[in-house]
Amino acid sequence: MKFLKVLGEYIGGIEFSAGYRWQHWIRAISIFVLIATGFYLANPYITYGAPSPTPTRFLHAEFREWHIIFGFALIGAVLYKTIYFFFFPEAKYERASIKDAFNIKLLFQQIGYYLLISKHPKTTGVYNPLQFWAYTLAYVLFYGIIITGLALYAEVYHQGLGGALYPFAKSVESFLGGLAYVRLWHHILMWAIIIFVVVHVYMAVYNAVFGKNGGMDAIFSGMKWEKEEH
Amino acid sequence: MLDMQQVKQRIEKLKKLPGIAPKPIPQLLEENGFSRRDFLKWSASLAATLGLPASFAPVVAEAAEVSDRLPVVWLHLAECTGCSESLLRTDAPTIDNLIFKYINLQYHDTIMAAAGWQAEENYEEALKEFKGRYVLCVEGGVPTKDGGEYLTIGPYAETGLHKLKRSAKDAAAIIAVGTCSSFGGIQAAAPNPTGAVGIHKVLDKQVINVPGCPPSDRNIVGTIVYVILYGQLPAVDNFNRPKWAYGLRIHDLCERRGHFDAGEFVEEFGSEEAMNGFCLYKKGCKGPYTFNNCSRERFNQHTSWPIQAGHGCIGCSEPDFWDAMAPYEEPLANHKFESIEADATADKVGITILTVAGVAIAAHAAISAIKKPKE
């Protein structure tokens, strides 16, 4: 194509594996479904005016069903990613970010980049320090919402998995001071995740626009490009 | 759970103890117009409430007959006497309140004839005479701030805290009747000026919590009978509530549950939906967060209960319910958090932060577009 030409010396490679990308998008879709259904469960925004002549309506039950289905999808994605981070060989570039994360100079340089006063720092891992800590916080939020979610789940479904989790659910309930508080925390954590998602999407777009390194494409195709250093 | 043989042995042992009733309980029941048949029906229904098999009905009857061997001492702390009312307010004397309010109750401020010094003496006598075998029922929270001086009782201004500890020392079992004695209740609501707490916080013995504001008469009597039957505390949940009464949520056995699952909700009191008996979740029903058996046992001799009467559950048998469950006529999602804004719900705070973040993002993007970031 006409607009394509040799552009300096770029090097490329797979930044995110297929499994990584799948879990990211499963998680992303789950989050949106969970928010929409969760708001309904909290305060049902669709209701009927008249009773049904036959008892065949299950609107709330269906919202709950989808909430639970995507809830477990989210749990799967988060667990996969956690195991991936700590144990998968291809996550070694992610694990390399831990060292960067404790480099205060690098952290300030990254903040400086967003304040438009310093250059983007060169990191050894795939995440910059600011990003690493933001994601760490995100995992605290995810595990918080998963734990409170499972506690609420076990209280409704007393058999099978719910039954197995029941003692755990009870300890969560005791820790937070009652089932009502479990519900309140679940709701608060959702808001924290909403805010995280908005900032996350902005940062991803920002880096794609100004980084010009396929940063956004990496989460779709896995490919990341960088200008070679000489 | 103990087997029948052990229960029978225990009842035999209790039979040998002197009772406080002027005549044997079966005779007293007879004199008050309850036939043997009424009594056995009552025993069977109580056995069912306690989750015992039907074969236990005669044993429950026997336990009730020897219940005067373990007299009840009722201590009133920071409370409103609503729990006592729950037992008393029935349209006719029932077997429950005949046995547990008139025969078997050794001391109870509200309903005893004695007053003043005489009442004081009765209390001390009861603690001494039935040392080690009285069942201590406590109604009301215990203020603990400043040495507990926000509650003083009697001519010597003894603090409730002191009286509770002293009375609990030689009790065979301690039952916290109502939410206040279980968890602190209303006077423990923020900012809790008197430092009121549930009695288990200040005692080193195990306390059975029978919360509710008030708890149903069935739950109070059932717990006392359980202690008489087994001589030990019932299986309890994570907040020390007997599992036979507090094992399931209001929501699990609610008569309006079908409407909940169907997505049929009352939007306004007095509306068409309310008349149709739709679910009260959107009008603030806290049944999904509340463990109790109201939906099965109801109140006032199984006549009715809040949700049947058309108002949502307010979660009164949960710890911290006054703060946790408010506002009562809105869903829990509209819980108001303490902040500079009077009605700060999680949604309002969330949208505010999101708006600020949105404005900040737009500003940052605009500035970055003009003054590019350093490469």
PDB file of N, CA and C in Angstrom, chain A residues 113 201-217, chain B residues 365 368-369 372-373 375:
ATOM      1  N   TYR A 113       6.287  11.824  33.078  1.00  0.00           N
ATOM      2  CA  TYR A 113       5.918  11.669  31.671  1.00  0.00           C
ATOM      3  C   TYR A 113       4.461  12.070  31.465  1.00  0.00           C
ATOM      4  N   VAL A 201      -8.634   2.449  30.469  1.00  0.00           N
ATOM      5  CA  VAL A 201      -8.886   2.599  29.034  1.00  0.00           C
ATOM      6  C   VAL A 201      -8.245   3.898  28.524  1.00  0.00           C
ATOM      7  N   TYR A 202      -8.365   4.952  29.330  1.00  0.00           N
ATOM      8  CA  TYR A 202      -7.754   6.224  28.928  1.00  0.00           C
ATOM      9  C   TYR A 202      -6.245   6.081  28.775  1.00  0.00           C
ATOM     10  N   MET A 203      -5.625   5.454  29.754  1.00  0.00           N
ATOM     11  CA  MET A 203      -4.168   5.286  29.718  1.00  0.00           C
ATOM     12  C   MET A 203      -3.737   4.439  28.516  1.00  0.00           C
ATOM     13  N   ALA A 204      -4.513   3.411  28.235  1.00  0.00           N
ATOM     14  CA  ALA A 204      -4.181   2.546  27.094  1.00  0.00           C
ATOM     15  C   ALA A 204      -4.261   3.336  25.790  1.00  0.00           C
ATOM     16  N   VAL A 205      -5.334   4.124  25.653  1.00  0.00           N
ATOM     17  CA  VAL A 205      -5.492   4.934  24.440  1.00  0.00           C
ATOM     18  C   VAL A 205      -4.373   5.973  24.344  1.00  0.00           C
ATOM     19  N   TYR A 206      -4.103   6.605  25.481  1.00  0.00           N
ATOM     20  CA  TYR A 206      -3.070   7.648  25.540  1.00  0.00           C
ATOM     21  C   TYR A 206      -1.726   7.111  25.064  1.00  0.00           C
ATOM     22  N   ASN A 207      -1.363   5.934  25.593  1.00  0.00           N
ATOM     23  CA  ASN A 207      -0.075   5.343  25.222  1.00  0.00           C
ATOM     24  C   ASN A 207      -0.055   4.872  23.779  1.00  0.00           C
ATOM     25  N   ALA A 208      -1.235   4.472  23.282  1.00  0.00           N
ATOM     26  CA  ALA A 208      -1.296   4.059  21.871  1.00  0.00           C
ATOM     27  C   ALA A 208      -1.116   5.278  20.976  1.00  0.00           C
ATOM     28  N   VAL A 209      -1.751   6.409  21.370  1.00  0.00           N
ATOM     29  CA  VAL A 209      -1.682   7.627  20.568  1.00  0.00           C
ATOM     30  C   VAL A 209      -0.261   8.194  20.556  1.00  0.00           C
ATOM     31  N   PHE A 210       0.309   8.325  21.757  1.00  0.00           N
ATOM     32  CA  PHE A 210       1.610   9.008  21.836  1.00  0.00           C
ATOM     33  C   PHE A 210       2.798   8.058  21.786  1.00  0.00           C
ATOM     34  N   GLY A 211       2.580   6.796  22.155  1.00  0.00           N
ATOM     35  CA  GLY A 211       3.690   5.847  22.159  1.00  0.00           C
ATOM     36  C   GLY A 211       4.026   5.350  20.760  1.00  0.00           C
ATOM     37  N   LYS A 212       3.035   5.277  19.898  1.00  0.00           N
ATOM     38  CA  LYS A 212       3.195   4.794  18.508  1.00  0.00           C
ATOM     39  C   LYS A 212       3.990   3.488  18.450  1.00  0.00           C
ATOM     40  N   ASN A 213       3.649   2.564  19.341  1.00  0.00           N
ATOM     41  CA  ASN A 213       4.423   1.318  19.380  1.00  0.00           C
ATOM     42  C   ASN A 213       3.501   0.096  19.361  1.00  0.00           C
ATOM     43  N   GLY A 214       2.299   0.286  18.866  1.00  0.00           N
ATOM     44  CA  GLY A 214       1.372  -0.852  18.824  1.00  0.00           C
ATOM     45  C   GLY A 214       0.901  -1.275  20.201  1.00  0.00           C
ATOM     46  N   GLY A 215       1.017  -0.367  21.168  1.00  0.00           N
ATOM     47  CA  GLY A 215       0.655  -0.698  22.555  1.00  0.00           C
ATOM     48  C   GLY A 215      -0.768  -1.204  22.675  1.00  0.00           C
ATOM     49  N   MET A 216      -1.685  -0.593  21.951  1.00  0.00           N
ATOM     50  CA  MET A 216      -3.085  -1.007  22.016  1.00  0.00           C
ATOM     51  C   MET A 216      -3.279  -2.323  21.264  1.00  0.00           C
ATOM     52  N   ASP A 217      -2.538  -2.473  20.166  1.00  0.00           N
ATOM     53  CA  ASP A 217      -2.684  -3.678  19.338  1.00  0.00           C
ATOM     54  C   ASP A 217      -2.231  -4.926  20.089  1.00  0.00           C
TER      55      ASP A 217
ATOM     56  N   ALA B 365      -6.019  15.039  28.349  1.00  0.00           N
ATOM     57  CA  ALA B 365      -5.950  14.700  26.924  1.00  0.00           C
ATOM     58  C   ALA B 365      -5.786  15.969  26.089  1.00  0.00           C
ATOM     59  N   SER B 368      -2.283  17.374  26.581  1.00  0.00           N
ATOM     60  CA  SER B 368      -1.306  16.510  25.908  1.00  0.00           C
ATOM     61  C   SER B 368      -1.351  16.665  24.390  1.00  0.00           C
ATOM     62  N   ALA B 369      -2.540  16.936  23.863  1.00  0.00           N
ATOM     63  CA  ALA B 369      -2.680  17.090  22.417  1.00  0.00           C
ATOM     64  C   ALA B 369      -1.966  18.347  21.930  1.00  0.00           C
ATOM     65  N   LYS B 372       2.742  18.112  23.423  1.00  0.00           N
ATOM     66  CA  LYS B 372       2.953  16.663  23.355  1.00  0.00           C
ATOM     67  C   LYS B 372       3.852  16.140  24.485  1.00  0.00           C
ATOM     68  N   PRO B 373       3.617  14.913  24.959  1.00  0.00           N
ATOM     69  CA  PRO B 373       4.542  14.351  25.955  1.00  0.00           C
ATOM     70  C   PRO B 373       5.918  14.135  25.350  1.00  0.00           C
ATOM     71  N   GLU B 375       9.215  12.481  24.110  1.00  0.00           N
ATOM     72  CA  GLU B 375       9.449  11.145  23.535  1.00  0.00           C
ATOM     73  C   GLU B 375      10.685  10.509  24.166  1.00  0.00           C
TER      74      GLU B 375
END
